[in-house]
């Protein structure tokens, strides 16, 4: 019973940590870049980046299946390098989590960077700081509230990812079964005690993460 409860939890934590780190890095860099750049087609680019936030999870999962399948460009490249597909492995769950959580991180980071007083950054440049020093020592600290809030929300989204993960990783106990997919299977098989334990865990973790976001916004 204990091991049956813990196995999906451990896998969910591993997937969430890896995807969360990737999303925070990618979202922060992309948010910074697009907060400074103006170019033709920027609105289209930003709309594409935000699409996973509003698309049904089944659509995201279908697109991932198409791209990562044997006939997909990424699928062929991955099989050529690793000699196997990542479909129905926990790595495909990581990729699904990154895609659905990225818009939250990107949007928060972009808003945070747009709210910076750029005169402070210019002053740092005048005193000899290069662009990377300005970014890490001035821009990120000034936008830290938005970055932390976006990071926590994106981690929460990755932790709760279900639809796209189910389509590309499946629901294989001990291999690709995360807490959300485990809850689905437990309810389907009538194991309500185990389902309730996972549900309570997810509610507690989600509450804590949202509480952190609320505290950072004050």
PDB file of C-alpha atoms in Angstrom:
ATOM      1  CA  UNK A   1       0.000   0.000   0.000  1.00  0.00           C
ATOM      2  CA  UNK A   2       2.753   2.444   1.001  1.00  0.00           C
ATOM      3  CA  UNK A   3       4.928   1.627  -2.004  1.00  0.00           C
ATOM      4  CA  UNK A   4       1.901   1.763  -4.301  1.00  0.00           C
ATOM      5  CA  UNK A   5       1.200   5.260  -2.970  1.00  0.00           C
ATOM      6  CA  UNK A   6       4.790   6.483  -3.102  1.00  0.00           C
ATOM      7  CA  UNK A   7       5.820   5.271  -6.582  1.00  0.00           C
ATOM      8  CA  UNK A   8       3.694   7.776  -8.590  1.00  0.00           C
ATOM      9  CA  UNK A   9       4.594  10.510  -6.094  1.00  0.00           C
ATOM     10  CA  UNK A  10       8.327   9.941  -6.574  1.00  0.00           C
ATOM     11  CA  UNK A  11       7.978   9.923 -10.359  1.00  0.00           C
ATOM     12  CA  UNK A  12       5.838  13.075 -10.316  1.00  0.00           C
ATOM     13  CA  UNK A  13       8.423  14.871  -8.181  1.00  0.00           C
ATOM     14  CA  UNK A  14      11.252  13.812 -10.523  1.00  0.00           C
ATOM     15  CA  UNK A  15       9.335  14.932 -13.614  1.00  0.00           C
ATOM     16  CA  UNK A  16       8.292  18.199 -11.959  1.00  0.00           C
ATOM     17  CA  UNK A  17      11.831  19.081 -10.839  1.00  0.00           C
ATOM     18  CA  UNK A  18      13.353  18.466 -14.280  1.00  0.00           C
ATOM     19  CA  UNK A  19      10.575  20.186 -16.230  1.00  0.00           C
ATOM     20  CA  UNK A  20      10.380  23.011 -13.674  1.00  0.00           C
ATOM     21  CA  UNK A  21      14.081  23.836 -13.981  1.00  0.00           C
ATOM     22  CA  UNK A  22      13.838  23.743 -17.793  1.00  0.00           C
ATOM     23  CA  UNK A  23      10.733  25.945 -17.844  1.00  0.00           C
ATOM     24  CA  UNK A  24      12.180  28.531 -15.452  1.00  0.00           C
ATOM     25  CA  UNK A  25      15.366  28.853 -17.525  1.00  0.00           C
ATOM     26  CA  UNK A  26      13.617  28.898 -20.914  1.00  0.00           C
ATOM     27  CA  UNK A  27      10.762  31.122 -19.754  1.00  0.00           C
ATOM     28  CA  UNK A  28      13.057  33.661 -18.098  1.00  0.00           C
ATOM     29  CA  UNK A  29      15.374  33.945 -21.100  1.00  0.00           C
ATOM     30  CA  UNK A  30      12.501  34.123 -23.598  1.00  0.00           C
ATOM     31  CA  UNK A  31      10.586  36.614 -21.454  1.00  0.00           C
ATOM     32  CA  UNK A  32      13.633  38.835 -21.194  1.00  0.00           C
ATOM     33  CA  UNK A  33      14.372  38.695 -24.917  1.00  0.00           C
ATOM     34  CA  UNK A  34      10.817  39.424 -26.047  1.00  0.00           C
ATOM     35  CA  UNK A  35      10.390  42.191 -23.463  1.00  0.00           C
ATOM     36  CA  UNK A  36      13.205  44.085 -25.195  1.00  0.00           C
ATOM     37  CA  UNK A  37      12.677  43.215 -28.853  1.00  0.00           C
ATOM     38  CA  UNK A  38      10.179  44.649 -31.307  1.00  0.00           C
ATOM     39  CA  UNK A  39      10.016  43.016 -34.708  1.00  0.00           C
ATOM     40  CA  UNK A  40       7.541  42.197 -37.408  1.00  0.00           C
ATOM     41  CA  UNK A  41       5.554  39.132 -36.433  1.00  0.00           C
ATOM     42  CA  UNK A  42       6.240  39.452 -32.693  1.00  0.00           C
ATOM     43  CA  UNK A  43       2.538  39.140 -31.877  1.00  0.00           C
ATOM     44  CA  UNK A  44       2.340  35.890 -33.843  1.00  0.00           C
ATOM     45  CA  UNK A  45       5.391  34.487 -32.046  1.00  0.00           C
ATOM     46  CA  UNK A  46       3.963  35.402 -28.637  1.00  0.00           C
ATOM     47  CA  UNK A  47       0.583  33.934 -29.556  1.00  0.00           C
ATOM     48  CA  UNK A  48       2.217  30.629 -30.522  1.00  0.00           C
ATOM     49  CA  UNK A  49       4.166  30.562 -27.239  1.00  0.00           C
ATOM     50  CA  UNK A  50       0.947  31.090 -25.270  1.00  0.00           C
ATOM     51  CA  UNK A  51      -1.138  28.543 -27.208  1.00  0.00           C
ATOM     52  CA  UNK A  52      -0.537  25.580 -24.824  1.00  0.00           C
ATOM     53  CA  UNK A  53      -2.240  27.603 -22.099  1.00  0.00           C
ATOM     54  CA  UNK A  54      -5.593  27.531 -23.911  1.00  0.00           C
ATOM     55  CA  UNK A  55      -5.395  24.451 -26.129  1.00  0.00           C
ATOM     56  CA  UNK A  56      -7.176  21.326 -24.862  1.00  0.00           C
ATOM     57  CA  UNK A  57      -4.634  18.882 -23.355  1.00  0.00           C
ATOM     58  CA  UNK A  58      -5.730  16.272 -25.904  1.00  0.00           C
ATOM     59  CA  UNK A  59      -4.694  18.610 -28.729  1.00  0.00           C
ATOM     60  CA  UNK A  60      -1.275  19.213 -27.147  1.00  0.00           C
ATOM     61  CA  UNK A  61      -0.896  15.462 -26.662  1.00  0.00           C
ATOM     62  CA  UNK A  62      -1.887  14.735 -30.248  1.00  0.00           C
ATOM     63  CA  UNK A  63       0.614  17.261 -31.605  1.00  0.00           C
ATOM     64  CA  UNK A  64       3.350  15.778 -29.423  1.00  0.00           C
ATOM     65  CA  UNK A  65       2.493  12.286 -30.641  1.00  0.00           C
ATOM     66  CA  UNK A  66       2.781  13.521 -34.213  1.00  0.00           C
ATOM     67  CA  UNK A  67       6.112  15.272 -33.639  1.00  0.00           C
ATOM     68  CA  UNK A  68       7.669  12.549 -31.479  1.00  0.00           C
ATOM     69  CA  UNK A  69       6.335   9.589 -33.473  1.00  0.00           C
ATOM     70  CA  UNK A  70       8.491   7.493 -35.785  1.00  0.00           C
ATOM     71  CA  UNK A  71       7.495   9.631 -38.759  1.00  0.00           C
ATOM     72  CA  UNK A  72       7.965  12.940 -36.928  1.00  0.00           C
ATOM     73  CA  UNK A  73      11.091  15.037 -37.377  1.00  0.00           C
ATOM     74  CA  UNK A  74      11.984  15.001 -33.683  1.00  0.00           C
ATOM     75  CA  UNK A  75      10.980  11.370 -33.350  1.00  0.00           C
ATOM     76  CA  UNK A  76      13.339  10.275 -36.115  1.00  0.00           C
ATOM     77  CA  UNK A  77      16.207  12.351 -34.694  1.00  0.00           C
ATOM     78  CA  UNK A  78      15.690  10.989 -31.172  1.00  0.00           C
ATOM     79  CA  UNK A  79      15.581   7.379 -32.377  1.00  0.00           C
ATOM     80  CA  UNK A  80      18.708   7.951 -34.434  1.00  0.00           C
ATOM     81  CA  UNK A  81      20.618   9.295 -31.412  1.00  0.00           C
ATOM     82  CA  UNK A  82      19.229   7.166 -28.577  1.00  0.00           C
ATOM     83  CA  UNK A  83      18.184   4.073 -30.576  1.00  0.00           C
ATOM     84  CA  UNK A  84      14.678   4.254 -29.106  1.00  0.00           C
ATOM     85  CA  UNK A  85      11.614   6.468 -28.985  1.00  0.00           C
ATOM     86  CA  UNK A  86      10.860   8.568 -25.922  1.00  0.00           C
ATOM     87  CA  UNK A  87       7.129   7.997 -26.375  1.00  0.00           C
ATOM     88  CA  UNK A  88       5.608   6.154 -23.408  1.00  0.00           C
ATOM     89  CA  UNK A  89       8.633   6.891 -21.245  1.00  0.00           C
ATOM     90  CA  UNK A  90       8.805   9.338 -18.370  1.00  0.00           C
ATOM     91  CA  UNK A  91      10.896  11.649 -20.557  1.00  0.00           C
ATOM     92  CA  UNK A  92       7.872  12.248 -22.767  1.00  0.00           C
ATOM     93  CA  UNK A  93       5.998  13.268 -19.601  1.00  0.00           C
ATOM     94  CA  UNK A  94       8.793  15.762 -18.892  1.00  0.00           C
ATOM     95  CA  UNK A  95       8.431  17.229 -22.382  1.00  0.00           C
ATOM     96  CA  UNK A  96       4.640  17.468 -22.054  1.00  0.00           C
ATOM     97  CA  UNK A  97       5.000  19.224 -18.695  1.00  0.00           C
ATOM     98  CA  UNK A  98       7.505  21.708 -20.127  1.00  0.00           C
ATOM     99  CA  UNK A  99       5.203  22.627 -22.999  1.00  0.00           C
ATOM    100  CA  UNK A 100       2.050  23.148 -20.917  1.00  0.00           C
ATOM    101  CA  UNK A 101       3.850  25.005 -18.092  1.00  0.00           C
ATOM    102  CA  UNK A 102       6.035  27.261 -20.246  1.00  0.00           C
ATOM    103  CA  UNK A 103       3.385  29.950 -21.011  1.00  0.00           C
ATOM    104  CA  UNK A 104       2.886  30.716 -17.304  1.00  0.00           C
ATOM    105  CA  UNK A 105       6.607  31.210 -16.726  1.00  0.00           C
ATOM    106  CA  UNK A 106       7.128  33.161 -19.920  1.00  0.00           C
ATOM    107  CA  UNK A 107       4.239  35.563 -19.315  1.00  0.00           C
ATOM    108  CA  UNK A 108       5.221  36.246 -15.713  1.00  0.00           C
ATOM    109  CA  UNK A 109       8.881  36.811 -16.604  1.00  0.00           C
ATOM    110  CA  UNK A 110       8.017  39.110 -19.493  1.00  0.00           C
ATOM    111  CA  UNK A 111       5.735  41.252 -17.323  1.00  0.00           C
ATOM    112  CA  UNK A 112       8.416  41.381 -14.640  1.00  0.00           C
ATOM    113  CA  UNK A 113      11.114  42.526 -17.065  1.00  0.00           C
ATOM    114  CA  UNK A 114       8.789  45.088 -18.663  1.00  0.00           C
ATOM    115  CA  UNK A 115       8.245  46.661 -15.240  1.00  0.00           C
ATOM    116  CA  UNK A 116      11.951  47.303 -14.676  1.00  0.00           C
ATOM    117  CA  UNK A 117      13.264  50.872 -14.673  1.00  0.00           C
ATOM    118  CA  UNK A 118      15.682  50.582 -17.587  1.00  0.00           C
ATOM    119  CA  UNK A 119      17.604  53.630 -16.400  1.00  0.00           C
ATOM    120  CA  UNK A 120      19.040  51.444 -13.633  1.00  0.00           C
ATOM    121  CA  UNK A 121      20.254  48.944 -16.242  1.00  0.00           C
ATOM    122  CA  UNK A 122      21.727  51.763 -18.327  1.00  0.00           C
ATOM    123  CA  UNK A 123      23.551  53.094 -15.276  1.00  0.00           C
ATOM    124  CA  UNK A 124      25.134  49.678 -14.715  1.00  0.00           C
ATOM    125  CA  UNK A 125      26.301  49.644 -18.337  1.00  0.00           C
ATOM    126  CA  UNK A 126      27.820  53.095 -17.924  1.00  0.00           C
ATOM    127  CA  UNK A 127      29.872  51.762 -15.004  1.00  0.00           C
ATOM    128  CA  UNK A 128      31.238  48.962 -17.185  1.00  0.00           C
ATOM    129  CA  UNK A 129      28.871  46.044 -16.685  1.00  0.00           C
ATOM    130  CA  UNK A 130      28.411  43.796 -19.718  1.00  0.00           C
ATOM    131  CA  UNK A 131      25.001  42.504 -20.833  1.00  0.00           C
ATOM    132  CA  UNK A 132      25.257  39.220 -18.918  1.00  0.00           C
ATOM    133  CA  UNK A 133      26.234  41.059 -15.731  1.00  0.00           C
ATOM    134  CA  UNK A 134      23.319  43.454 -16.198  1.00  0.00           C
ATOM    135  CA  UNK A 135      20.982  40.520 -16.761  1.00  0.00           C
ATOM    136  CA  UNK A 136      22.051  38.443 -13.751  1.00  0.00           C
ATOM    137  CA  UNK A 137      22.923  41.190 -11.267  1.00  0.00           C
ATOM    138  CA  UNK A 138      20.374  43.902 -12.139  1.00  0.00           C
ATOM    139  CA  UNK A 139      17.482  42.652 -14.286  1.00  0.00           C
ATOM    140  CA  UNK A 140      16.763  39.329 -12.561  1.00  0.00           C
ATOM    141  CA  UNK A 141      16.843  40.764  -9.002  1.00  0.00           C
ATOM    142  CA  UNK A 142      14.526  43.621 -10.038  1.00  0.00           C
ATOM    143  CA  UNK A 143      12.094  41.183 -11.676  1.00  0.00           C
ATOM    144  CA  UNK A 144      12.538  38.511  -8.989  1.00  0.00           C
ATOM    145  CA  UNK A 145       8.959  38.675  -7.658  1.00  0.00           C
ATOM    146  CA  UNK A 146       7.475  38.001 -11.073  1.00  0.00           C
ATOM    147  CA  UNK A 147      10.059  35.308 -11.832  1.00  0.00           C
ATOM    148  CA  UNK A 148       9.446  33.497  -8.542  1.00  0.00           C
ATOM    149  CA  UNK A 149       5.667  33.708  -8.979  1.00  0.00           C
ATOM    150  CA  UNK A 150       5.916  32.421 -12.541  1.00  0.00           C
ATOM    151  CA  UNK A 151       8.274  29.660 -11.464  1.00  0.00           C
ATOM    152  CA  UNK A 152       5.984  28.452  -8.689  1.00  0.00           C
ATOM    153  CA  UNK A 153       2.885  28.563 -10.927  1.00  0.00           C
ATOM    154  CA  UNK A 154       4.655  26.704 -13.732  1.00  0.00           C
ATOM    155  CA  UNK A 155       5.892  24.041 -11.294  1.00  0.00           C
ATOM    156  CA  UNK A 156       2.346  23.648  -9.982  1.00  0.00           C
ATOM    157  CA  UNK A 157       1.083  23.306 -13.549  1.00  0.00           C
ATOM    158  CA  UNK A 158       3.749  20.710 -14.355  1.00  0.00           C
ATOM    159  CA  UNK A 159       2.890  18.745 -11.217  1.00  0.00           C
ATOM    160  CA  UNK A 160      -0.786  18.618 -12.160  1.00  0.00           C
ATOM    161  CA  UNK A 161      -0.334  17.859 -15.867  1.00  0.00           C
ATOM    162  CA  UNK A 162      -2.629  15.026 -16.940  1.00  0.00           C
ATOM    163  CA  UNK A 163      -4.090  15.092 -20.448  1.00  0.00           C
ATOM    164  CA  UNK A 164      -1.030  15.506 -22.656  1.00  0.00           C
ATOM    165  CA  UNK A 165       1.004  13.247 -20.359  1.00  0.00           C
ATOM    166  CA  UNK A 166      -1.576  10.478 -20.605  1.00  0.00           C
ATOM    167  CA  UNK A 167      -1.438  10.598 -24.407  1.00  0.00           C
ATOM    168  CA  UNK A 168       2.344  10.622 -24.870  1.00  0.00           C
ATOM    169  CA  UNK A 169       3.521   8.740 -21.770  1.00  0.00           C
ATOM    170  CA  UNK A 170       0.559   6.533 -21.003  1.00  0.00           C
ATOM    171  CA  UNK A 171      -0.315   5.296 -17.519  1.00  0.00           C
ATOM    172  CA  UNK A 172       2.195   2.516 -16.893  1.00  0.00           C
ATOM    173  CA  UNK A 173       2.547   1.785 -13.139  1.00  0.00           C
ATOM    174  CA  UNK A 174       6.120   2.187 -11.964  1.00  0.00           C
ATOM    175  CA  UNK A 175       7.259   3.592 -15.299  1.00  0.00           C
ATOM    176  CA  UNK A 176       5.173   6.534 -16.490  1.00  0.00           C
ATOM    177  CA  UNK A 177       2.354   6.732 -13.945  1.00  0.00           C
ATOM    178  CA  UNK A 178       2.258  10.152 -12.290  1.00  0.00           C
ATOM    179  CA  UNK A 179      -0.047  11.183  -9.454  1.00  0.00           C
ATOM    180  CA  UNK A 180      -2.757  12.682 -11.743  1.00  0.00           C
ATOM    181  CA  UNK A 181      -2.861   9.560 -13.942  1.00  0.00           C
ATOM    182  CA  UNK A 182      -2.718   7.343 -10.845  1.00  0.00           C
ATOM    183  CA  UNK A 183      -5.791   9.124  -9.445  1.00  0.00           C
ATOM    184  CA  UNK A 184      -7.597   8.509 -12.729  1.00  0.00           C
ATOM    185  CA  UNK A 185      -6.789   4.779 -12.632  1.00  0.00           C
ATOM    186  CA  UNK A 186      -7.624   4.450  -8.931  1.00  0.00           C
ATOM    187  CA  UNK A 187     -11.079   5.952  -9.455  1.00  0.00           C
ATOM    188  CA  UNK A 188     -11.619   3.821 -12.540  1.00  0.00           C
ATOM    189  CA  UNK A 189     -10.796   0.638 -10.588  1.00  0.00           C
ATOM    190  CA  UNK A 190     -12.735   1.677  -7.477  1.00  0.00           C
ATOM    191  CA  UNK A 191      -9.718   2.138  -5.199  1.00  0.00           C
ATOM    192  CA  UNK A 192     -11.150   5.246  -3.555  1.00  0.00           C
ATOM    193  CA  UNK A 193      -8.934   5.126  -0.457  1.00  0.00           C
ATOM    194  CA  UNK A 194      -5.776   5.442  -2.532  1.00  0.00           C
ATOM    195  CA  UNK A 195      -7.410   8.032  -4.776  1.00  0.00           C
ATOM    196  CA  UNK A 196      -8.286  10.175  -1.756  1.00  0.00           C
ATOM    197  CA  UNK A 197      -4.731  10.004  -0.425  1.00  0.00           C
ATOM    198  CA  UNK A 198      -3.318  11.254  -3.731  1.00  0.00           C
ATOM    199  CA  UNK A 199      -6.027  13.907  -4.034  1.00  0.00           C
ATOM    200  CA  UNK A 200      -5.287  15.234  -0.537  1.00  0.00           C
ATOM    201  CA  UNK A 201      -1.571  15.324  -1.333  1.00  0.00           C
ATOM    202  CA  UNK A 202      -2.175  17.306  -4.524  1.00  0.00           C
ATOM    203  CA  UNK A 203      -4.522  19.731  -2.751  1.00  0.00           C
ATOM    204  CA  UNK A 204      -1.953  20.364   0.005  1.00  0.00           C
ATOM    205  CA  UNK A 205       0.930  20.870  -2.433  1.00  0.00           C
ATOM    206  CA  UNK A 206      -1.153  23.129  -4.682  1.00  0.00           C
ATOM    207  CA  UNK A 207      -2.314  25.188  -1.694  1.00  0.00           C
ATOM    208  CA  UNK A 208       1.264  25.679  -0.504  1.00  0.00           C
ATOM    209  CA  UNK A 209       2.466  26.772  -3.942  1.00  0.00           C
ATOM    210  CA  UNK A 210      -0.411  29.214  -4.440  1.00  0.00           C
ATOM    211  CA  UNK A 211       0.172  30.571  -0.937  1.00  0.00           C
ATOM    212  CA  UNK A 212       3.817  31.243  -1.855  1.00  0.00           C
ATOM    213  CA  UNK A 213       2.692  33.123  -4.978  1.00  0.00           C
ATOM    214  CA  UNK A 214       0.218  35.219  -2.980  1.00  0.00           C
ATOM    215  CA  UNK A 215       2.876  36.080  -0.396  1.00  0.00           C
ATOM    216  CA  UNK A 216       5.361  37.111  -3.111  1.00  0.00           C
ATOM    217  CA  UNK A 217       2.817  39.442  -4.686  1.00  0.00           C
ATOM    218  CA  UNK A 218       2.331  41.425  -1.451  1.00  0.00           C
TER     219      UNK A 218
END
